């Protein structure tokens, strides 16, 4: 079994998280023009990717204090996430 093919903005978000390690949602939105970062992370999780989120209470971004900013990072194994199993494998779809 192999990881699903990822395209479009999901592929961009996945590659940026993989490349940069932990990355702030603000960076993905402001620097890479991905307006719905949280939705793309949600889509990736739904495909079984093991992306974690840590909320940073305070972050300095572009010389301004920002509060409650998401930090996304890729856990191990990257795919499948420990709580994810595809259809027919006893996963979420069978519950």
PDB file of N, CA and C in Angstrom:
ATOM      1  N   UNK A   1       0.857  -1.166   0.000  1.00  0.00           N
ATOM      2  CA  UNK A   1       0.000   0.000   0.000  1.00  0.00           C
ATOM      3  C   UNK A   1       0.909   1.236   0.000  1.00  0.00           C
ATOM      4  N   UNK A   2       0.591   2.193  -0.835  1.00  0.00           N
ATOM      5  CA  UNK A   2       1.412   3.404  -0.906  1.00  0.00           C
ATOM      6  C   UNK A   2       0.547   4.637  -0.654  1.00  0.00           C
ATOM      7  N   UNK A   3       1.209   5.721  -0.323  1.00  0.00           N
ATOM      8  CA  UNK A   3       0.521   6.981  -0.038  1.00  0.00           C
ATOM      9  C   UNK A   3      -0.234   7.453  -1.275  1.00  0.00           C
ATOM     10  N   UNK A   4      -1.363   8.124  -1.083  1.00  0.00           N
ATOM     11  CA  UNK A   4      -2.121   8.629  -2.223  1.00  0.00           C
ATOM     12  C   UNK A   4      -1.371   9.755  -2.938  1.00  0.00           C
ATOM     13  N   UNK A   5      -1.688   9.915  -4.210  1.00  0.00           N
ATOM     14  CA  UNK A   5      -1.098  11.008  -4.976  1.00  0.00           C
ATOM     15  C   UNK A   5      -1.731  12.317  -4.515  1.00  0.00           C
ATOM     16  N   UNK A   6      -0.897  13.312  -4.319  1.00  0.00           N
ATOM     17  CA  UNK A   6      -1.352  14.615  -3.840  1.00  0.00           C
ATOM     18  C   UNK A   6      -1.079  15.634  -4.935  1.00  0.00           C
ATOM     19  N   UNK A   7      -2.084  16.474  -5.227  1.00  0.00           N
ATOM     20  CA  UNK A   7      -1.940  17.467  -6.292  1.00  0.00           C
ATOM     21  C   UNK A   7      -2.387  18.842  -5.805  1.00  0.00           C
ATOM     22  N   UNK A   8      -2.161  19.837  -6.636  1.00  0.00           N
ATOM     23  CA  UNK A   8      -2.650  21.187  -6.377  1.00  0.00           C
ATOM     24  C   UNK A   8      -2.074  21.805  -5.121  1.00  0.00           C
ATOM     25  N   UNK A   9      -2.909  22.600  -4.440  1.00  0.00           N
ATOM     26  CA  UNK A   9      -2.463  23.274  -3.226  1.00  0.00           C
ATOM     27  C   UNK A   9      -2.112  22.289  -2.115  1.00  0.00           C
ATOM     28  N   UNK A  10      -2.781  21.153  -2.072  1.00  0.00           N
ATOM     29  CA  UNK A  10      -2.426  20.141  -1.067  1.00  0.00           C
ATOM     30  C   UNK A  10      -0.987  19.693  -1.267  1.00  0.00           C
ATOM     31  N   UNK A  11      -0.595  19.466  -2.510  1.00  0.00           N
ATOM     32  CA  UNK A  11       0.781  19.058  -2.801  1.00  0.00           C
ATOM     33  C   UNK A  11       1.758  20.154  -2.410  1.00  0.00           C
ATOM     34  N   UNK A  12       1.388  21.390  -2.656  1.00  0.00           N
ATOM     35  CA  UNK A  12       2.253  22.512  -2.300  1.00  0.00           C
ATOM     36  C   UNK A  12       2.425  22.609  -0.789  1.00  0.00           C
ATOM     37  N   UNK A  13       1.323  22.512  -0.051  1.00  0.00           N
ATOM     38  CA  UNK A  13       1.382  22.569   1.407  1.00  0.00           C
ATOM     39  C   UNK A  13       2.216  21.407   1.947  1.00  0.00           C
ATOM     40  N   UNK A  14       1.977  20.210   1.450  1.00  0.00           N
ATOM     41  CA  UNK A  14       2.711  19.036   1.909  1.00  0.00           C
ATOM     42  C   UNK A  14       4.208  19.184   1.664  1.00  0.00           C
ATOM     43  N   UNK A  15       4.578  19.631   0.475  1.00  0.00           N
ATOM     44  CA  UNK A  15       6.000  19.763   0.164  1.00  0.00           C
ATOM     45  C   UNK A  15       6.655  20.859   1.012  1.00  0.00           C
ATOM     46  N   UNK A  16       5.937  21.945   1.299  1.00  0.00           N
ATOM     47  CA  UNK A  16       6.495  23.018   2.130  1.00  0.00           C
ATOM     48  C   UNK A  16       6.688  22.565   3.576  1.00  0.00           C
ATOM     49  N   UNK A  17       5.727  21.818   4.099  1.00  0.00           N
ATOM     50  CA  UNK A  17       5.868  21.291   5.464  1.00  0.00           C
ATOM     51  C   UNK A  17       7.032  20.309   5.508  1.00  0.00           C
ATOM     52  N   UNK A  18       7.134  19.477   4.503  1.00  0.00           N
ATOM     53  CA  UNK A  18       8.225  18.503   4.444  1.00  0.00           C
ATOM     54  C   UNK A  18       9.578  19.201   4.293  1.00  0.00           C
ATOM     55  N   UNK A  19       9.640  20.220   3.463  1.00  0.00           N
ATOM     56  CA  UNK A  19      10.884  20.940   3.191  1.00  0.00           C
ATOM     57  C   UNK A  19      11.361  21.770   4.380  1.00  0.00           C
ATOM     58  N   UNK A  20      10.451  22.526   4.976  1.00  0.00           N
ATOM     59  CA  UNK A  20      10.816  23.465   6.031  1.00  0.00           C
ATOM     60  C   UNK A  20      10.747  22.879   7.433  1.00  0.00           C
ATOM     61  N   UNK A  21      10.192  21.688   7.566  1.00  0.00           N
ATOM     62  CA  UNK A  21       9.961  21.166   8.908  1.00  0.00           C
ATOM     63  C   UNK A  21       8.784  21.927   9.483  1.00  0.00           C
ATOM     64  N   UNK A  22       8.762  22.182  10.770  1.00  0.00           N
ATOM     65  CA  UNK A  22       7.638  22.946  11.310  1.00  0.00           C
ATOM     66  C   UNK A  22       7.519  24.297  10.607  1.00  0.00           C
ATOM     67  N   UNK A  23       6.303  24.607  10.162  1.00  0.00           N
ATOM     68  CA  UNK A  23       6.077  25.857   9.431  1.00  0.00           C
ATOM     69  C   UNK A  23       4.792  26.506   9.937  1.00  0.00           C
ATOM     70  N   UNK A  24       4.835  27.816  10.113  1.00  0.00           N
ATOM     71  CA  UNK A  24       3.669  28.561  10.588  1.00  0.00           C
ATOM     72  C   UNK A  24       2.626  28.716   9.496  1.00  0.00           C
ATOM     73  N   UNK A  25       1.372  28.695   9.901  1.00  0.00           N
ATOM     74  CA  UNK A  25       0.286  28.928   8.952  1.00  0.00           C
ATOM     75  C   UNK A  25       0.444  30.299   8.285  1.00  0.00           C
ATOM     76  N   UNK A  26       0.933  31.276   9.029  1.00  0.00           N
ATOM     77  CA  UNK A  26       1.142  32.616   8.477  1.00  0.00           C
ATOM     78  C   UNK A  26       2.129  32.602   7.309  1.00  0.00           C
ATOM     79  N   UNK A  27       3.157  31.790   7.411  1.00  0.00           N
ATOM     80  CA  UNK A  27       4.148  31.688   6.338  1.00  0.00           C
ATOM     81  C   UNK A  27       3.501  31.094   5.088  1.00  0.00           C
ATOM     82  N   UNK A  28       2.724  30.042   5.265  1.00  0.00           N
ATOM     83  CA  UNK A  28       2.074  29.417   4.113  1.00  0.00           C
ATOM     84  C   UNK A  28       1.090  30.370   3.446  1.00  0.00           C
ATOM     85  N   UNK A  29       0.375  31.131   4.259  1.00  0.00           N
ATOM     86  CA  UNK A  29      -0.612  32.061   3.713  1.00  0.00           C
ATOM     87  C   UNK A  29       0.045  33.294   3.093  1.00  0.00           C
ATOM     88  N   UNK A  30       0.943  33.930   3.820  1.00  0.00           N
ATOM     89  CA  UNK A  30       1.519  35.202   3.366  1.00  0.00           C
ATOM     90  C   UNK A  30       2.629  35.025   2.339  1.00  0.00           C
ATOM     91  N   UNK A  31       3.527  34.078   2.570  1.00  0.00           N
ATOM     92  CA  UNK A  31       4.685  33.936   1.691  1.00  0.00           C
ATOM     93  C   UNK A  31       4.431  33.048   0.475  1.00  0.00           C
ATOM     94  N   UNK A  32       3.484  32.127   0.589  1.00  0.00           N
ATOM     95  CA  UNK A  32       3.238  31.190  -0.509  1.00  0.00           C
ATOM     96  C   UNK A  32       1.836  31.311  -1.100  1.00  0.00           C
ATOM     97  N   UNK A  33       1.082  32.313  -0.666  1.00  0.00           N
ATOM     98  CA  UNK A  33      -0.244  32.618  -1.231  1.00  0.00           C
ATOM     99  C   UNK A  33      -1.193  31.421  -1.206  1.00  0.00           C
ATOM    100  N   UNK A  34      -1.229  30.736  -0.074  1.00  0.00           N
ATOM    101  CA  UNK A  34      -2.176  29.634   0.115  1.00  0.00           C
ATOM    102  C   UNK A  34      -3.225  30.134   1.104  1.00  0.00           C
ATOM    103  N   UNK A  35      -4.357  30.630   0.596  1.00  0.00           N
ATOM    104  CA  UNK A  35      -5.329  31.299   1.463  1.00  0.00           C
ATOM    105  C   UNK A  35      -6.071  30.370   2.429  1.00  0.00           C
ATOM    106  N   UNK A  36      -6.248  29.126   2.086  1.00  0.00           N
ATOM    107  CA  UNK A  36      -7.008  28.194   2.926  1.00  0.00           C
ATOM    108  C   UNK A  36      -6.091  27.104   3.462  1.00  0.00           C
ATOM    109  N   UNK A  37      -5.027  27.513   4.127  1.00  0.00           N
ATOM    110  CA  UNK A  37      -4.026  26.567   4.624  1.00  0.00           C
ATOM    111  C   UNK A  37      -4.650  25.502   5.522  1.00  0.00           C
ATOM    112  N   UNK A  38      -5.461  25.902   6.460  1.00  0.00           N
ATOM    113  CA  UNK A  38      -6.066  24.933   7.385  1.00  0.00           C
ATOM    114  C   UNK A  38      -6.912  23.905   6.641  1.00  0.00           C
ATOM    115  N   UNK A  39      -7.616  24.333   5.616  1.00  0.00           N
ATOM    116  CA  UNK A  39      -8.430  23.404   4.819  1.00  0.00           C
ATOM    117  C   UNK A  39      -7.554  22.410   4.067  1.00  0.00           C
ATOM    118  N   UNK A  40      -6.417  22.875   3.550  1.00  0.00           N
ATOM    119  CA  UNK A  40      -5.506  21.971   2.836  1.00  0.00           C
ATOM    120  C   UNK A  40      -4.886  20.962   3.795  1.00  0.00           C
ATOM    121  N   UNK A  41      -4.543  21.396   5.004  1.00  0.00           N
ATOM    122  CA  UNK A  41      -4.016  20.477   6.013  1.00  0.00           C
ATOM    123  C   UNK A  41      -5.094  19.455   6.376  1.00  0.00           C
ATOM    124  N   UNK A  42      -6.311  19.900   6.510  1.00  0.00           N
ATOM    125  CA  UNK A  42      -7.427  18.985   6.782  1.00  0.00           C
ATOM    126  C   UNK A  42      -7.556  17.942   5.668  1.00  0.00           C
ATOM    127  N   UNK A  43      -7.473  18.396   4.415  1.00  0.00           N
ATOM    128  CA  UNK A  43      -7.555  17.473   3.274  1.00  0.00           C
ATOM    129  C   UNK A  43      -6.431  16.438   3.321  1.00  0.00           C
ATOM    130  N   UNK A  44      -5.229  16.880   3.642  1.00  0.00           N
ATOM    131  CA  UNK A  44      -4.090  15.964   3.732  1.00  0.00           C
ATOM    132  C   UNK A  44      -4.289  14.944   4.847  1.00  0.00           C
ATOM    133  N   UNK A  45      -4.813  15.381   5.967  1.00  0.00           N
ATOM    134  CA  UNK A  45      -5.093  14.448   7.067  1.00  0.00           C
ATOM    135  C   UNK A  45      -6.152  13.431   6.658  1.00  0.00           C
ATOM    136  N   UNK A  46      -7.150  13.894   5.918  1.00  0.00           N
ATOM    137  CA  UNK A  46      -8.208  12.991   5.450  1.00  0.00           C
ATOM    138  C   UNK A  46      -7.658  11.925   4.503  1.00  0.00           C
ATOM    139  N   UNK A  47      -6.541  12.227   3.832  1.00  0.00           N
ATOM    140  CA  UNK A  47      -5.870  11.251   2.957  1.00  0.00           C
ATOM    141  C   UNK A  47      -4.952  10.325   3.748  1.00  0.00           C
ATOM    142  N   UNK A  48      -4.802  10.594   5.047  1.00  0.00           N
ATOM    143  CA  UNK A  48      -4.009   9.732   5.893  1.00  0.00           C
ATOM    144  C   UNK A  48      -2.630  10.244   6.240  1.00  0.00           C
ATOM    145  N   UNK A  49      -2.302  11.472   5.842  1.00  0.00           N
ATOM    146  CA  UNK A  49      -0.982  12.011   6.161  1.00  0.00           C
ATOM    147  C   UNK A  49      -0.938  12.434   7.632  1.00  0.00           C
ATOM    148  N   UNK A  50       0.201  12.233   8.242  1.00  0.00           N
ATOM    149  CA  UNK A  50       0.374  12.425   9.680  1.00  0.00           C
ATOM    150  C   UNK A  50       0.885  13.842   9.965  1.00  0.00           C
ATOM    151  N   UNK A  51       0.052  14.827   9.716  1.00  0.00           N
ATOM    152  CA  UNK A  51       0.397  16.227   9.949  1.00  0.00           C
ATOM    153  C   UNK A  51      -0.169  16.641  11.298  1.00  0.00           C
ATOM    154  N   UNK A  52       0.690  17.185  12.121  1.00  0.00           N
ATOM    155  CA  UNK A  52       0.308  17.619  13.460  1.00  0.00           C
ATOM    156  C   UNK A  52       0.263  19.142  13.512  1.00  0.00           C
ATOM    157  N   UNK A  53      -0.497  19.650  14.461  1.00  0.00           N
ATOM    158  CA  UNK A  53      -0.622  21.088  14.663  1.00  0.00           C
ATOM    159  C   UNK A  53      -0.335  21.416  16.119  1.00  0.00           C
ATOM    160  N   UNK A  54       0.462  22.447  16.307  1.00  0.00           N
ATOM    161  CA  UNK A  54       0.688  23.002  17.632  1.00  0.00           C
ATOM    162  C   UNK A  54       0.322  24.477  17.548  1.00  0.00           C
ATOM    163  N   UNK A  55      -0.520  24.940  18.456  1.00  0.00           N
ATOM    164  CA  UNK A  55      -0.896  26.352  18.465  1.00  0.00           C
ATOM    165  C   UNK A  55       0.142  27.116  19.290  1.00  0.00           C
ATOM    166  N   UNK A  56       0.746  28.108  18.641  1.00  0.00           N
ATOM    167  CA  UNK A  56       1.729  28.969  19.294  1.00  0.00           C
ATOM    168  C   UNK A  56       0.994  30.157  19.904  1.00  0.00           C
ATOM    169  N   UNK A  57       1.054  30.347  21.210  1.00  0.00           N
ATOM    170  CA  UNK A  57       0.306  31.441  21.845  1.00  0.00           C
ATOM    171  C   UNK A  57       0.699  32.815  21.320  1.00  0.00           C
ATOM    172  N   UNK A  58       1.988  33.002  21.066  1.00  0.00           N
ATOM    173  CA  UNK A  58       2.460  34.292  20.542  1.00  0.00           C
ATOM    174  C   UNK A  58       3.608  34.052  19.570  1.00  0.00           C
ATOM    175  N   UNK A  59       3.569  34.757  18.440  1.00  0.00           N
ATOM    176  CA  UNK A  59       4.601  34.653  17.412  1.00  0.00           C
ATOM    177  C   UNK A  59       4.877  36.055  16.890  1.00  0.00           C
ATOM    178  N   UNK A  60       6.142  36.363  16.673  1.00  0.00           N
ATOM    179  CA  UNK A  60       6.483  37.611  15.988  1.00  0.00           C
ATOM    180  C   UNK A  60       6.591  37.278  14.506  1.00  0.00           C
ATOM    181  N   UNK A  61       5.754  37.882  13.704  1.00  0.00           N
ATOM    182  CA  UNK A  61       5.743  37.657  12.256  1.00  0.00           C
ATOM    183  C   UNK A  61       5.717  39.019  11.580  1.00  0.00           C
ATOM    184  N   UNK A  62       6.728  39.258  10.773  1.00  0.00           N
ATOM    185  CA  UNK A  62       6.880  40.542  10.095  1.00  0.00           C
ATOM    186  C   UNK A  62       6.821  41.708  11.082  1.00  0.00           C
ATOM    187  N   UNK A  63       7.582  41.534  12.148  1.00  0.00           N
ATOM    188  CA  UNK A  63       7.742  42.556  13.196  1.00  0.00           C
ATOM    189  C   UNK A  63       6.464  42.896  13.954  1.00  0.00           C
ATOM    190  N   UNK A  64       5.499  42.006  13.925  1.00  0.00           N
ATOM    191  CA  UNK A  64       4.260  42.222  14.686  1.00  0.00           C
ATOM    192  C   UNK A  64       3.952  40.980  15.492  1.00  0.00           C
ATOM    193  N   UNK A  65       3.397  41.203  16.669  1.00  0.00           N
ATOM    194  CA  UNK A  65       2.985  40.104  17.521  1.00  0.00           C
ATOM    195  C   UNK A  65       1.677  39.517  17.002  1.00  0.00           C
ATOM    196  N   UNK A  66       1.692  38.217  16.789  1.00  0.00           N
ATOM    197  CA  UNK A  66       0.476  37.492  16.369  1.00  0.00           C
ATOM    198  C   UNK A  66       0.168  36.466  17.452  1.00  0.00           C
ATOM    199  N   UNK A  67      -1.099  36.269  17.706  1.00  0.00           N
ATOM    200  CA  UNK A  67      -1.507  35.337  18.753  1.00  0.00           C
ATOM    201  C   UNK A  67      -2.221  34.121  18.171  1.00  0.00           C
ATOM    202  N   UNK A  68      -2.024  32.999  18.840  1.00  0.00           N
ATOM    203  CA  UNK A  68      -2.697  31.744  18.499  1.00  0.00           C
ATOM    204  C   UNK A  68      -2.501  31.361  17.035  1.00  0.00           C
ATOM    205  N   UNK A  69      -1.253  31.157  16.671  1.00  0.00           N
ATOM    206  CA  UNK A  69      -0.883  30.828  15.291  1.00  0.00           C
ATOM    207  C   UNK A  69      -0.588  29.337  15.200  1.00  0.00           C
ATOM    208  N   UNK A  70      -1.106  28.698  14.170  1.00  0.00           N
ATOM    209  CA  UNK A  70      -0.870  27.266  13.972  1.00  0.00           C
ATOM    210  C   UNK A  70       0.534  27.023  13.434  1.00  0.00           C
ATOM    211  N   UNK A  71       1.177  26.022  13.998  1.00  0.00           N
ATOM    212  CA  UNK A  71       2.470  25.534  13.527  1.00  0.00           C
ATOM    213  C   UNK A  71       2.235  24.107  13.059  1.00  0.00           C
ATOM    214  N   UNK A  72       2.459  23.852  11.769  1.00  0.00           N
ATOM    215  CA  UNK A  72       2.228  22.526  11.195  1.00  0.00           C
ATOM    216  C   UNK A  72       3.547  21.792  11.057  1.00  0.00           C
ATOM    217  N   UNK A  73       3.523  20.497  11.371  1.00  0.00           N
ATOM    218  CA  UNK A  73       4.713  19.682  11.229  1.00  0.00           C
ATOM    219  C   UNK A  73       4.318  18.267  10.866  1.00  0.00           C
ATOM    220  N   UNK A  74       5.251  17.576  10.236  1.00  0.00           N
ATOM    221  CA  UNK A  74       5.022  16.224   9.747  1.00  0.00           C
ATOM    222  C   UNK A  74       5.594  15.231  10.749  1.00  0.00           C
ATOM    223  N   UNK A  75       4.730  14.391  11.275  1.00  0.00           N
ATOM    224  CA  UNK A  75       5.153  13.383  12.249  1.00  0.00           C
ATOM    225  C   UNK A  75       5.579  12.108  11.514  1.00  0.00           C
ATOM    226  N   UNK A  76       6.105  11.179  12.284  1.00  0.00           N
ATOM    227  CA  UNK A  76       6.565   9.917  11.719  1.00  0.00           C
ATOM    228  C   UNK A  76       5.660   8.798  12.226  1.00  0.00           C
ATOM    229  N   UNK A  77       5.207   7.918  11.366  1.00  0.00           N
ATOM    230  CA  UNK A  77       5.446   7.878   9.932  1.00  0.00           C
ATOM    231  C   UNK A  77       4.644   8.963   9.214  1.00  0.00           C
ATOM    232  N   UNK A  78       5.157   9.410   8.072  1.00  0.00           N
ATOM    233  CA  UNK A  78       4.445  10.443   7.306  1.00  0.00           C
ATOM    234  C   UNK A  78       3.080   9.935   6.844  1.00  0.00           C
ATOM    235  N   UNK A  79       3.047   8.680   6.423  1.00  0.00           N
ATOM    236  CA  UNK A  79       1.814   8.060   5.942  1.00  0.00           C
ATOM    237  C   UNK A  79       1.927   6.562   6.136  1.00  0.00           C
ATOM    238  N   UNK A  80       0.877   5.896   6.511  1.00  0.00           N
ATOM    239  CA  UNK A  80      -0.364   6.449   7.029  1.00  0.00           C
ATOM    240  C   UNK A  80      -0.204   6.894   8.476  1.00  0.00           C
ATOM    241  N   UNK A  81      -1.018   7.844   8.853  1.00  0.00           N
ATOM    242  CA  UNK A  81      -1.044   8.268  10.253  1.00  0.00           C
ATOM    243  C   UNK A  81      -1.454   7.071  11.097  1.00  0.00           C
ATOM    244  N   UNK A  82      -0.966   6.973  12.321  1.00  0.00           N
ATOM    245  CA  UNK A  82      -1.275   5.814  13.158  1.00  0.00           C
ATOM    246  C   UNK A  82      -2.765   5.529  13.332  1.00  0.00           C
ATOM    247  N   UNK A  83      -3.611   6.555  13.312  1.00  0.00           N
ATOM    248  CA  UNK A  83      -5.050   6.337  13.501  1.00  0.00           C
ATOM    249  C   UNK A  83      -5.817   6.261  12.184  1.00  0.00           C
ATOM    250  N   UNK A  84      -5.092   6.106  11.052  1.00  0.00           N
ATOM    251  CA  UNK A  84      -5.736   6.087   9.746  1.00  0.00           C
ATOM    252  C   UNK A  84      -5.493   4.759   9.053  1.00  0.00           C
ATOM    253  N   UNK A  85      -6.562   4.143   8.595  1.00  0.00           N
ATOM    254  CA  UNK A  85      -6.454   2.964   7.741  1.00  0.00           C
ATOM    255  C   UNK A  85      -7.459   3.128   6.609  1.00  0.00           C
ATOM    256  N   UNK A  86      -7.064   2.855   5.376  1.00  0.00           N
ATOM    257  CA  UNK A  86      -7.984   2.993   4.239  1.00  0.00           C
ATOM    258  C   UNK A  86      -9.184   2.055   4.340  1.00  0.00           C
ATOM    259  N   UNK A  87     -10.184   2.288   3.491  1.00  0.00           N
ATOM    260  CA  UNK A  87     -11.379   1.432   3.429  1.00  0.00           C
ATOM    261  C   UNK A  87     -10.987  -0.037   3.292  1.00  0.00           C
ATOM    262  N   UNK A  88     -11.710  -0.884   3.975  1.00  0.00           N
ATOM    263  CA  UNK A  88     -11.473  -2.315   3.866  1.00  0.00           C
ATOM    264  C   UNK A  88     -10.320  -2.809   4.720  1.00  0.00           C
ATOM    265  N   UNK A  89      -9.664  -1.949   5.444  1.00  0.00           N
ATOM    266  CA  UNK A  89      -8.543  -2.346   6.283  1.00  0.00           C
ATOM    267  C   UNK A  89      -8.862  -2.178   7.765  1.00  0.00           C
ATOM    268  N   UNK A  90     -10.146  -2.039   8.084  1.00  0.00           N
ATOM    269  CA  UNK A  90     -10.535  -1.893   9.467  1.00  0.00           C
ATOM    270  C   UNK A  90     -10.410  -0.472   9.984  1.00  0.00           C
ATOM    271  N   UNK A  91     -10.337   0.474   9.084  1.00  0.00           N
ATOM    272  CA  UNK A  91     -10.133   1.868   9.468  1.00  0.00           C
ATOM    273  C   UNK A  91     -11.418   2.593   9.726  1.00  0.00           C
ATOM    274  N   UNK A  92     -11.359   3.907   9.607  1.00  0.00           N
ATOM    275  CA  UNK A  92     -12.488   4.788   9.924  1.00  0.00           C
ATOM    276  C   UNK A  92     -13.736   4.426   9.121  1.00  0.00           C
ATOM    277  N   UNK A  93     -13.567   4.047   7.859  1.00  0.00           N
ATOM    278  CA  UNK A  93     -14.715   3.789   6.999  1.00  0.00           C
ATOM    279  C   UNK A  93     -15.532   2.595   7.488  1.00  0.00           C
ATOM    280  N   UNK A  94     -14.906   1.681   8.227  1.00  0.00           N
ATOM    281  CA  UNK A  94     -15.605   0.500   8.706  1.00  0.00           C
ATOM    282  C   UNK A  94     -16.311   0.728  10.027  1.00  0.00           C
ATOM    283  N   UNK A  95     -15.999   1.794  10.695  1.00  0.00           N
ATOM    284  CA  UNK A  95     -16.558   2.032  12.027  1.00  0.00           C
ATOM    285  C   UNK A  95     -18.008   2.418  11.984  1.00  0.00           C
TER     286      UNK A  95
END
